[in-house]
Structure formats: C-alpha cells, structure tokens
Short mmCIF file of C-alpha atoms in Angstrom, two decimals:
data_model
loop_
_atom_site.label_atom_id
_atom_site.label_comp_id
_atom_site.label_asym_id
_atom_site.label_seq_id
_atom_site.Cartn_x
_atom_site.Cartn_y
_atom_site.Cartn_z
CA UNK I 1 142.90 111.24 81.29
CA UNK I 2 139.60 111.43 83.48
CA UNK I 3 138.19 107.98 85.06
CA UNK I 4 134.95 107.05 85.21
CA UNK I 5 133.32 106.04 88.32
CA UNK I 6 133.03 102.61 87.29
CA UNK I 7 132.90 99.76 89.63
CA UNK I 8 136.63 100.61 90.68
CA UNK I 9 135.69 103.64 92.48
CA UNK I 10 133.65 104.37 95.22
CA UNK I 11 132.25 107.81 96.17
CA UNK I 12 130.49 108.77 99.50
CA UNK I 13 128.81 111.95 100.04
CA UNK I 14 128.68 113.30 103.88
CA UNK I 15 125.58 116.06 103.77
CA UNK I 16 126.16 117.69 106.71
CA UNK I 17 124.23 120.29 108.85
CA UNK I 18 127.59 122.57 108.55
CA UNK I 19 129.61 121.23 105.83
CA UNK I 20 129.35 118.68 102.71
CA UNK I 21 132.04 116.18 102.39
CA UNK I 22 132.73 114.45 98.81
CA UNK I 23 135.46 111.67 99.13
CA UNK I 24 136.04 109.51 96.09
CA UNK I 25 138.40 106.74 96.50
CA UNK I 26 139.53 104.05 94.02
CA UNK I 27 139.21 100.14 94.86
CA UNK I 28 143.10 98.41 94.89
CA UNK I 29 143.98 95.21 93.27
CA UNK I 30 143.84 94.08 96.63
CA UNK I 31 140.74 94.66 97.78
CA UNK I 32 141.07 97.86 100.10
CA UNK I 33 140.09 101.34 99.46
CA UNK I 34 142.51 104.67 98.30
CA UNK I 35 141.47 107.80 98.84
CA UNK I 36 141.95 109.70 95.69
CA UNK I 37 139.61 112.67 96.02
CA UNK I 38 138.38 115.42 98.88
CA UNK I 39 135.68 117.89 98.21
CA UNK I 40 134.52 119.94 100.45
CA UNK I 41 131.85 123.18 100.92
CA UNK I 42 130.38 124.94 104.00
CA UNK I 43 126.42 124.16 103.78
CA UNK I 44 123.42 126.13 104.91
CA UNK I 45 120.37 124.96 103.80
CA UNK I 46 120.30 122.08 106.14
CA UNK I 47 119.30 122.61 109.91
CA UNK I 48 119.70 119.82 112.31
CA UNK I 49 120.40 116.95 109.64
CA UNK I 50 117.53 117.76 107.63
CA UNK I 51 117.26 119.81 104.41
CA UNK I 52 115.23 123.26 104.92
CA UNK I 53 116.51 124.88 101.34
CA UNK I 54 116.96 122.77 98.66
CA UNK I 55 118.68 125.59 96.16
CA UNK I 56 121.25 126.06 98.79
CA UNK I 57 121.68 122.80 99.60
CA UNK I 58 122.35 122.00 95.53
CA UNK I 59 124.96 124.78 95.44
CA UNK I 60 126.76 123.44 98.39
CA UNK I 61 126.73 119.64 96.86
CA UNK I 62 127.83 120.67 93.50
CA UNK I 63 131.12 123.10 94.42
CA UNK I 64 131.83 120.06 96.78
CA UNK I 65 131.71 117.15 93.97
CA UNK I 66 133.08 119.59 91.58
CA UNK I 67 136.39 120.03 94.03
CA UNK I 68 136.77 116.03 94.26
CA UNK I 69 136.51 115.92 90.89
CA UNK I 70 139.35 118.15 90.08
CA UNK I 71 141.30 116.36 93.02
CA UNK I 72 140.29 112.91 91.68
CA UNK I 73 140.43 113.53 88.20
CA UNK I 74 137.78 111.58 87.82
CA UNK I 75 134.32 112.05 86.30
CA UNK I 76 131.10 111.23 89.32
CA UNK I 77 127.71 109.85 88.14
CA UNK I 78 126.80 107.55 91.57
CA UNK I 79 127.18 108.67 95.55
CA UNK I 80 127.11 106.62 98.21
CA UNK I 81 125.02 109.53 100.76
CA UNK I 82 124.44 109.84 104.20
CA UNK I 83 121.54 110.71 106.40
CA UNK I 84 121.19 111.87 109.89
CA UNK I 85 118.65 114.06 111.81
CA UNK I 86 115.72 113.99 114.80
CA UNK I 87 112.84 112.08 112.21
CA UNK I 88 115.19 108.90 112.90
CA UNK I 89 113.73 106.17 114.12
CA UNK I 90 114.88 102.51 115.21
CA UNK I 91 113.36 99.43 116.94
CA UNK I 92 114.47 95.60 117.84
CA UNK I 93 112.25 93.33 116.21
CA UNK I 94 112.49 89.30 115.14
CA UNK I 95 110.99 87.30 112.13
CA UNK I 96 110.26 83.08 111.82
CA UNK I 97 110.15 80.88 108.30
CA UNK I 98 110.23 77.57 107.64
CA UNK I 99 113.64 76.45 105.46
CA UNK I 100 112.33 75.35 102.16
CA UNK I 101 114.92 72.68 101.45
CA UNK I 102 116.26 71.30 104.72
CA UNK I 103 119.13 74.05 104.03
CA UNK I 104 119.37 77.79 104.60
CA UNK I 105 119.30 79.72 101.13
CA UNK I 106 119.82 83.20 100.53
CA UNK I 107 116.52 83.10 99.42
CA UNK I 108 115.51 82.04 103.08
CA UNK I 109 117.48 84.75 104.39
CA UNK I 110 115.71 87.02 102.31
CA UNK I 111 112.17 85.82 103.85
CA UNK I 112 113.25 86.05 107.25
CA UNK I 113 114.49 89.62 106.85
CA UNK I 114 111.77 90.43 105.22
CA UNK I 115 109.18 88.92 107.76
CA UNK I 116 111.32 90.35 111.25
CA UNK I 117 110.71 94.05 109.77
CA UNK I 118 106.82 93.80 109.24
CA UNK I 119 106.76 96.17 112.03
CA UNK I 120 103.88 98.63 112.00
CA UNK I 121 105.23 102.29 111.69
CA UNK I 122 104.21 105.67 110.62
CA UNK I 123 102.30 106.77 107.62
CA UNK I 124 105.11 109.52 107.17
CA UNK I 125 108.23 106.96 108.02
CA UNK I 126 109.30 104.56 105.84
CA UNK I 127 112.50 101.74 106.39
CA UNK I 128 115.80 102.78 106.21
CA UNK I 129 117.80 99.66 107.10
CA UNK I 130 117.02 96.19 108.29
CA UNK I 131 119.81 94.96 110.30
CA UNK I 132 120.30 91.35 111.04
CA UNK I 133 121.72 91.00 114.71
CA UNK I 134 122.11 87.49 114.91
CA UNK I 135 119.80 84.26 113.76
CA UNK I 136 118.63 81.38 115.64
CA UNK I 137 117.94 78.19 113.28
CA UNK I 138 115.38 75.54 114.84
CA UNK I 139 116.98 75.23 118.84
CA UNK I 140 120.69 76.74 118.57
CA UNK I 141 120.99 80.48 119.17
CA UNK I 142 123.67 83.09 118.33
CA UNK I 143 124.13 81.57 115.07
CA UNK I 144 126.11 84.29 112.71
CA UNK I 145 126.33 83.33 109.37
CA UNK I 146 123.36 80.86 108.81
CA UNK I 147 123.90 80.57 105.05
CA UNK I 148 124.24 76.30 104.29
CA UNK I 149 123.21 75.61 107.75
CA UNK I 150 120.39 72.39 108.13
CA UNK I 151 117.50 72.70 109.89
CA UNK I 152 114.17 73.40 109.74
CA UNK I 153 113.32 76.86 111.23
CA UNK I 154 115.14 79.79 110.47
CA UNK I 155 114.65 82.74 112.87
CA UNK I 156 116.26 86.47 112.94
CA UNK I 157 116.52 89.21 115.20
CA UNK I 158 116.96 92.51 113.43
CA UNK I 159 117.42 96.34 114.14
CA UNK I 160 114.79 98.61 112.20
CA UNK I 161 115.93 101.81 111.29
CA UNK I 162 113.26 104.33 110.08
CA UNK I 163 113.54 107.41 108.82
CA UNK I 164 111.22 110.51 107.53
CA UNK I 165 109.60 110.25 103.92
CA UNK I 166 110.01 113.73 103.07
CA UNK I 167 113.57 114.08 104.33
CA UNK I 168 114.86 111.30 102.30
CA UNK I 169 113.18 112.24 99.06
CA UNK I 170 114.33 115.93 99.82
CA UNK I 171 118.26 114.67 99.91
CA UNK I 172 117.32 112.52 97.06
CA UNK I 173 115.80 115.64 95.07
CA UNK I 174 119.42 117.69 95.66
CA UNK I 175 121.53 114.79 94.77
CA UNK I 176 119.43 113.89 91.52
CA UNK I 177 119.87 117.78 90.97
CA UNK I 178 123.78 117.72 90.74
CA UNK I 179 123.11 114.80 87.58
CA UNK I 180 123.96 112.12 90.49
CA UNK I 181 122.17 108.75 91.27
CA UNK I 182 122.40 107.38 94.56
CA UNK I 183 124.12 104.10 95.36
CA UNK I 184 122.14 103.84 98.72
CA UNK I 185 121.18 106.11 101.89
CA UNK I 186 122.90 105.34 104.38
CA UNK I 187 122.31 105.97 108.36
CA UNK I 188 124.75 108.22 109.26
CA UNK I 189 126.03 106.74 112.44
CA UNK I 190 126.31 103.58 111.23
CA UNK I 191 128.55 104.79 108.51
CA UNK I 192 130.79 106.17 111.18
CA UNK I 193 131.05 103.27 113.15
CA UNK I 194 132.64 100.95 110.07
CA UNK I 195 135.22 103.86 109.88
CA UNK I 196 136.16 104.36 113.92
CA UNK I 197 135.44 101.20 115.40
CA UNK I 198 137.28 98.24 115.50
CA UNK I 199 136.23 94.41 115.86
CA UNK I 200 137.21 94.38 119.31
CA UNK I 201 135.09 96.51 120.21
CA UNK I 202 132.13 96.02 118.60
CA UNK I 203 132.53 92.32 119.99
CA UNK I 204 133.24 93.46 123.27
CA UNK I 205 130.01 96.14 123.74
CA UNK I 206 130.74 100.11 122.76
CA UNK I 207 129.01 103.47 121.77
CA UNK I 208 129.69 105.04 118.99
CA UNK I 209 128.83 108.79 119.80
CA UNK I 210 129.29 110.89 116.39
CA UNK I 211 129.36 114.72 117.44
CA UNK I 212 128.54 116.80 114.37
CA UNK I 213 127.60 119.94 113.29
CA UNK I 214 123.61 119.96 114.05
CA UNK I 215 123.10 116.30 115.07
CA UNK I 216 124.81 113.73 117.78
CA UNK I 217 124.36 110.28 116.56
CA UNK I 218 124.84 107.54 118.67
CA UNK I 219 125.33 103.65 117.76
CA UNK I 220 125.40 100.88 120.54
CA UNK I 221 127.60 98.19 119.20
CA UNK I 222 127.13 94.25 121.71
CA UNK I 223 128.39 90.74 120.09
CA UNK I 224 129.26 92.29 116.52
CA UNK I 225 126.13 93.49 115.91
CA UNK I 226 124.06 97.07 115.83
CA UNK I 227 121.68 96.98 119.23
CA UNK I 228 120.18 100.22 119.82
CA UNK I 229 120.64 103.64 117.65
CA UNK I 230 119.43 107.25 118.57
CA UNK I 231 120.00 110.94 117.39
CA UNK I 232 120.02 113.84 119.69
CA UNK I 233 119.02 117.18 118.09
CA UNK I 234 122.12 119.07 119.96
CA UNK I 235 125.68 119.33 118.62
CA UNK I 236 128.71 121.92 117.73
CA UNK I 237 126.19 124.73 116.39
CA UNK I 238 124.35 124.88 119.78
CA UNK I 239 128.42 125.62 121.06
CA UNK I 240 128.84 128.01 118.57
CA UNK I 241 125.69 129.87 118.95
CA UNK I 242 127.01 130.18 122.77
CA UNK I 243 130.23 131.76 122.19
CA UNK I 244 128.65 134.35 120.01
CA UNK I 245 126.24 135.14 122.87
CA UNK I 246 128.61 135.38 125.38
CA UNK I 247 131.42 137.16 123.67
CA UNK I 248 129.02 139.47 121.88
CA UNK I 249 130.83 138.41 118.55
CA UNK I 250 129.44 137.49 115.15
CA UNK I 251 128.78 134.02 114.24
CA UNK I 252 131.78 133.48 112.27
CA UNK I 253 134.66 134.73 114.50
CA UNK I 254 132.54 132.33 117.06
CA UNK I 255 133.34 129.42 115.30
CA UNK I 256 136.52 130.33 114.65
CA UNK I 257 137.44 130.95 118.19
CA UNK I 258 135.92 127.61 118.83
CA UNK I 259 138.28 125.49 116.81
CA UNK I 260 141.12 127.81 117.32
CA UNK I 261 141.28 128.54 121.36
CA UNK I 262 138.42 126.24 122.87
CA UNK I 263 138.70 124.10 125.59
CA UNK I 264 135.72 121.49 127.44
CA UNK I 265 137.12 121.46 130.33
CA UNK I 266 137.93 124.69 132.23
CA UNK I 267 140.46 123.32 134.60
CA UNK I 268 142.57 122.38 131.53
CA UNK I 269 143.33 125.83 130.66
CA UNK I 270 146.14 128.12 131.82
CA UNK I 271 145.33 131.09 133.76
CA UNK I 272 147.61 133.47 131.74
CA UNK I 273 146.38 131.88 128.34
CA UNK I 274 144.28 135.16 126.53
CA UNK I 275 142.64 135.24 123.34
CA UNK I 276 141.37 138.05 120.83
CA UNK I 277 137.86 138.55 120.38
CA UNK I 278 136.48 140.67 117.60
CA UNK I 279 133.27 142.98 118.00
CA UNK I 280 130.21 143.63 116.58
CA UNK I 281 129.97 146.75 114.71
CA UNK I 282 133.26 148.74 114.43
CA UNK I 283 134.30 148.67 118.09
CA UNK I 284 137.47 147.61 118.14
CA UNK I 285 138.29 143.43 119.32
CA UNK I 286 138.31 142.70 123.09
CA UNK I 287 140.85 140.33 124.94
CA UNK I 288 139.52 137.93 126.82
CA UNK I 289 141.03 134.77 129.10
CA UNK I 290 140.66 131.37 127.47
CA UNK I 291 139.33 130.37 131.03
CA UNK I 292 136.65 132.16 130.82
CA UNK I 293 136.43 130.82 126.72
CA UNK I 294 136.13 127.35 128.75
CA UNK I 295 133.91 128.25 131.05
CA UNK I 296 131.16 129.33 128.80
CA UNK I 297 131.75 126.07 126.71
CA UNK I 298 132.25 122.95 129.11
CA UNK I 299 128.20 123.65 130.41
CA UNK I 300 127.00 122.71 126.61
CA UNK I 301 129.63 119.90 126.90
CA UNK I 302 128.18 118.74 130.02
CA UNK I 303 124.55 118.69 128.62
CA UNK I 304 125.01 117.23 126.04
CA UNK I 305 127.10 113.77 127.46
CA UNK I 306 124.17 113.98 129.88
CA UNK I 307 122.08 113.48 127.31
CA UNK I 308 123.91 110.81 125.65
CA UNK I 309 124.05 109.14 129.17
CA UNK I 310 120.38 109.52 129.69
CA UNK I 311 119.64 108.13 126.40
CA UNK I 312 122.24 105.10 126.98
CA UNK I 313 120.28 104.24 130.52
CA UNK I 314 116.73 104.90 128.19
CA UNK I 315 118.23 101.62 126.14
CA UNK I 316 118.95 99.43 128.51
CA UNK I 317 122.73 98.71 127.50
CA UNK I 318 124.61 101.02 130.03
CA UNK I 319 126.11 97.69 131.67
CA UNK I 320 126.90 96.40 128.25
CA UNK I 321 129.46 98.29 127.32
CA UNK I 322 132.64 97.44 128.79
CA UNK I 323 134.63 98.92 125.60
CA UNK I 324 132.65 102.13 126.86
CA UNK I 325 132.31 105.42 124.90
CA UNK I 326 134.20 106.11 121.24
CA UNK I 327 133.96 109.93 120.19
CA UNK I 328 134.04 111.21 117.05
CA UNK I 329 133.22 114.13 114.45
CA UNK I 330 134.15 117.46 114.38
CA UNK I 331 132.98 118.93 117.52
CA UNK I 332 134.46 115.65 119.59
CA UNK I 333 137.60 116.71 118.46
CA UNK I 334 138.16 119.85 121.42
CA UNK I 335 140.45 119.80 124.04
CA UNK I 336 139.49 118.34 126.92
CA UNK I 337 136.41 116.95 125.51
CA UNK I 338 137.37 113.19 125.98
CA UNK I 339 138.55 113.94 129.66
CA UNK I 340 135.40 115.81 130.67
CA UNK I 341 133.34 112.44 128.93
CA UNK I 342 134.76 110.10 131.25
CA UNK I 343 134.24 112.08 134.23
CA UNK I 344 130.53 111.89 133.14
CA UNK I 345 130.20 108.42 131.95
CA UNK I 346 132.66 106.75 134.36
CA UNK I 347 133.76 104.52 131.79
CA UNK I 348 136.44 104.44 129.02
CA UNK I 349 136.39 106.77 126.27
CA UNK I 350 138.25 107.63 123.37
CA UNK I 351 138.45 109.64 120.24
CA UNK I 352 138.20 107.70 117.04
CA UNK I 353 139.20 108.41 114.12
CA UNK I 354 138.66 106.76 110.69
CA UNK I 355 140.80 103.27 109.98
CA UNK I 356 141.36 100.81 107.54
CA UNK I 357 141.46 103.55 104.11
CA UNK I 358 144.97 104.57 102.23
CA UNK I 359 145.16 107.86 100.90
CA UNK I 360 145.11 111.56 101.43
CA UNK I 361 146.70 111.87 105.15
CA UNK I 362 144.41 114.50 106.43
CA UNK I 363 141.38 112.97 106.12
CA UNK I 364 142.61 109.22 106.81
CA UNK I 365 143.71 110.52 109.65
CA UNK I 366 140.60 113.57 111.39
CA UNK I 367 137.45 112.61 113.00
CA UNK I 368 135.77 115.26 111.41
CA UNK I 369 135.74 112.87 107.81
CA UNK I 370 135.02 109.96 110.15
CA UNK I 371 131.21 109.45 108.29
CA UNK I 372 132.38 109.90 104.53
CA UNK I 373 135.29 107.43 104.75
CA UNK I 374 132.46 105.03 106.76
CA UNK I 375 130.35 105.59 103.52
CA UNK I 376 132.56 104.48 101.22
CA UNK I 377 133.74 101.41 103.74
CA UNK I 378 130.26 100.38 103.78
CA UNK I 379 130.27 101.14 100.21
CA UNK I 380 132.73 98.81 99.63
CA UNK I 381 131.10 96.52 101.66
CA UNK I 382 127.52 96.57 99.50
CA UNK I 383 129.33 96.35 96.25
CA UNK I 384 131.15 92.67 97.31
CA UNK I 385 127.99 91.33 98.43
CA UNK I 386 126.39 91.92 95.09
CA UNK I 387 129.62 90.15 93.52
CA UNK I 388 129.09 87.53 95.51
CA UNK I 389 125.03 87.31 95.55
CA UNK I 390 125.84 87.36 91.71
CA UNK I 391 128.60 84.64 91.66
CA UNK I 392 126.04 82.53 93.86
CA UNK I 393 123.37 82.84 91.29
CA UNK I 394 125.66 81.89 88.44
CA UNK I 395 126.76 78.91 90.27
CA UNK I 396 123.30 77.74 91.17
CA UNK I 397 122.31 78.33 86.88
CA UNK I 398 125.36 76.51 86.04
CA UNK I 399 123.79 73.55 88.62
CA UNK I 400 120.67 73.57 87.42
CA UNK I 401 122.29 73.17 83.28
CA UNK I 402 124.70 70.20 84.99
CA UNK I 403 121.80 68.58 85.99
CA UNK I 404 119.48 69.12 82.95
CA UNK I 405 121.86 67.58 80.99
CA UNK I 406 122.24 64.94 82.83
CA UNK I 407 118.86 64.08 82.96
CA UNK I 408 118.75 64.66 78.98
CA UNK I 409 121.89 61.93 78.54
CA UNK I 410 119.92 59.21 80.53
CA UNK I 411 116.47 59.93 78.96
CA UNK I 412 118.66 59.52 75.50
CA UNK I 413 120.29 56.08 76.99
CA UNK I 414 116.60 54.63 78.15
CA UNK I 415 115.10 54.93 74.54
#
C-alpha cells in the first residue's frame, strides 16, 4: 500500500549542477526523521547552480522522484528544494518597533523581521530568507528567544539572503512541471549546515564550506546564529574539466578517474601507485602515475581554498572561527583534501557529514547527500513551527472566548 506525503513525511529535493537528489523520509512517533526513500539522476541542464535548460532539467527531476518513489513506496505531491548559484546575495541588516502590549508577541516578532529586511536591493533580486541573528529588547542585548519577554522596544539583527528572480521562478517552473508544489526554497548552504554541523560549533564560530558539483557554498556560523554567507562559482566540474585536459581523455572517464584514483595532495601518493587512462578516439588507454593524477589536481584544490580564504578575510570573521573550517559535498570528499585545507587555512578542519537522520546507511552516512538530508532537517524544522504558531493561535482564540464569557456572565449578574 502506497503513502501519501501527508504531514508524516518530508521530502527534500537537492537540484544540483551534476546530479539531482530526491530523499523522502517519514516523521517517527518521536519526533526525528527516517529516511525511507533515495532518488537519484545525473543532471545537465543546470550550469553553475542555475538552470540553463529547463526540458533537461524536468527529465532529470522526474527519473529522480520517480526512483524515491519506488524506494519509498510512497506517492510525492510537495518538495522541500534547494537553491544555490553566483546570483546569491546576502547582507547584515537590523530593524526597531515598539512592543504593542508591554510583552513581545509573535505578532511583534513578525514586525521587527519584517522592518530589519526593508533593505533596498535589485530590481532583478528578490528575498530569499530573513534570518534573525539575535534581538535586543529596550537596553539588554544578545537576547535569543524574545517571545513573552517585557519591555518596550524590540530590536533585531538579521541576515538577508537574496537571490535572482528568474532563477527561482525557473526551478519553480521544473518542479511545478513534475506535478510538484514546493514546500519552500531553501538556500542551499544553509541546508547543509543543519545536516553537518553541530551546536558546538555553531556556538563556538565555524565555516561551513559545501564543495559541489558547479558551486562552493560557504556559511559562517558565530553565537548560534548565520553571520555571513557567499557562493563561489568554482567547484568539482572545474577539476574534472582539468583531468580531461591533461590526460587527453573524454569527460566521462575524467570523472571517473577523479573519484576512483584522485588525490589533493601530491605528497600523499605512492610513487609506484599507476592508473589506466583511456583515449580519445580508438588509440588504445595510456598508464599513467597517480602522482602525476595529483599533481594536475591539488593546483585547482589550492585555488579554490584560496578563494574561500580570501572570501573569509573579505567578511571580516577570519578570527571568529575558532571551530575553523567543516568540509563537505561531493568533491570535499578526495583524499587528501582536508589535509591540504589546513595547510591553507591554518586552522582546524574537518569533513562533515550529515547527522541527526535514521535510515538508509549510505546516505546517512556521505557528504555528498549532506544538502538533501539538511532540506528535510530544516524541513522538519518549518513544519513544527507552524504546529506551534497554530497551537499559539488556538490558545490565544480560546482566551479571547474565556474572557467573552466572562464578561457576558457579569453583564447578566448587573441587570
């Protein structure tokens, strides 16, 4: 028997620049998530994030929900999607109200969000996500949860996110075109980081660096909350694309050879180590020293984490970071990519991959699913917000009848 995807199932969809991820996972009694369902399709009508063919795109969405339908047994009408690419934008801002009844509301919260991200931007950019970072109500800072708190000011500091109109309506289009609504579009990289990062961390000060296919998204993580978030237009294709030029071998057999034999750092491979390469054409397939595999990849590695590092000194929160760098994604996942990032950044770094799901080993347990489990964590997330938004409301109705009718009883005793 099929299930619907009713509230008791989640379902995030990962459209990447190489490959779409589907993963639909069911809600426990218990409140944590079980991964029930993997689809996934190799993609080509996206180039660096963004969608460039929309038929090809379609095909690539549909065999992948199709395949985590069949795993799931499950029928999909709603997707949780992500979105990545260079049209990203984000920026710090703050908002001020006055609190309408001497005690924050959520309908207070809502003002103040709503007045910290009346930011001018673009005519071709619209907002993504408004993040709160932390509030400040009348004198005392740092306050998290302001909700109930007295006072008479309430003011928020927030992280914008913006992203490209035509890019979101374009991922919008090929979703609506498989029969799917979406839940919500979510940043990409801050999808990740609810998968790979842990409280600690995020406490503590951290980058998330997400190392995909076409993109490298990067999330800077200080007291709990989201400080500074950037996308750099270079990833594992750029890799790929060298390998094939250096080797004189097609495409494919490139990226093969990549996640097969592959290595960041040169000084990690043996000297002895050889690998087949095949030719163009019908020559026959060369051999070739993985050293000299390493040594055509660890110069992309090296641009690239000099690129993050640029961009982390650009922000301003290089010295904030004493959790330092978390890696993730496919292309994080080489040898000796972790080793050559700390001799770059000088600072702790890891590889992260996704926590706090049950389920289908594989994918609990890669780096390459980290941004579809992170999807339906933040998912999750969303959908017990609205339970409790809802259960707030009813509570305040049920207030409001309480005291109606007691009004109505002592209008009936005066007369």
């Amino acid at each position: 028997m099929a299930h619907e995807n009713n509230h008791n199932m989640i379902v995030g969809l990962d459209i990447g620049t190489s490959k779409v991820v589907a993963l639909v996972a069911e809600v426990t009694p218990d409140g944590e998530l079980n991964i029930i369902g993997l689809g996934t399709h190799p993609v080509r009508g996206l180039k660096k994030g963004v969608v460039v063919n929309i038929e090809s795109t379609v095909q690539s969405l549909q065999h992948a929900i199709d395949e985590a339908q069949k795993v799931a047994d499950c029928s999909i009408h709603s997707v949780f999607v992500g979105i990545a690419g260079s049209h990203i934008r984000s920026q710090n801002s703050d908002g001020i109200v006055a609190i309408r009844e001497g005690e924050v509301s959520r309908e207070d919260l809502g003002r103040v969000l709503d007045a910290a991200q009346a930011v001018a931007i673009p005519a071709d950019q619209r907002i993504l996500h408004t993040l709160a970072q932390d509030y400040m109500i009348d004198n005392q800072e740092g306050v998290r949860e302001p909700l109930g708190m007295s006072g008479v000011r309430l003011e928020a500091r927030v992280h914008v996110v913006t992203c490209a109109i035509n890019a979101i309506q374009n991922i919008e289009k090929c979703v609506d075109r498989c029969q799917l609504e979406v839940d919500e579009i979510i940043l990409e990289p801050l999808a990740s980081a609810s998968a790979v990062l842990t409280e600690d961390e995020q406490e503590l000060g951290v980058c998330l660096v997400d190392i995909g296919g076409g993109t490298t998204d990067i999330a800077i993580f200080i007291e709990g909350a989201i400080r500074h978030t950037a996308v750099i237009p270079i990833a594992g294709d750029q890799v790929t694309n060298d390998i094939a030029m250096a080797l004189r071998t097609p495409t494919q057999y490139a990226e093969q050879i990549k996640v097969r034999y592959a290595c960041a750092l040169a000084k990690l491979t043996g000297p002895g180590e050889t690998i087949k390469v095949p030719s163009v054409g019908d020559r026959p397939p060369r051999e070739l020293s993985r050293q000299a595999l390493a040594e055509v990849v660890e110069p992309r590695y090296e641009e690239l984490f000099s690129l993050i590092l640029a961009e982390l000194r650009r922000s301003g929160y290089e010295d904030m970071i004493p959790a330092g760098i978390v890696l993730t994604g496919g292309t994080a996942k080489m040898e000796g990519a972790v080793e050559l990032a700390e001799e770059i950044f000088h600072m702790p770094v890891r590889l992260g991959s996704p926590q706090g799901v049950k389920g289908i080993d594989d994918v609990v347990r890669n780096p390459i699913y980290a941004t579809a489990v992170g999807l339906l964590i933040y998912g999750l997330r969303k959908q017990n917000e609205s339970l409790q938004a809802q259960s707030a409301a009813h509570n305040q109705d049920d207030k409001k009848a309480d005291v109606f009718k007691r009004v109505k009883r002592w209008l009936q005793n005066q007369f």
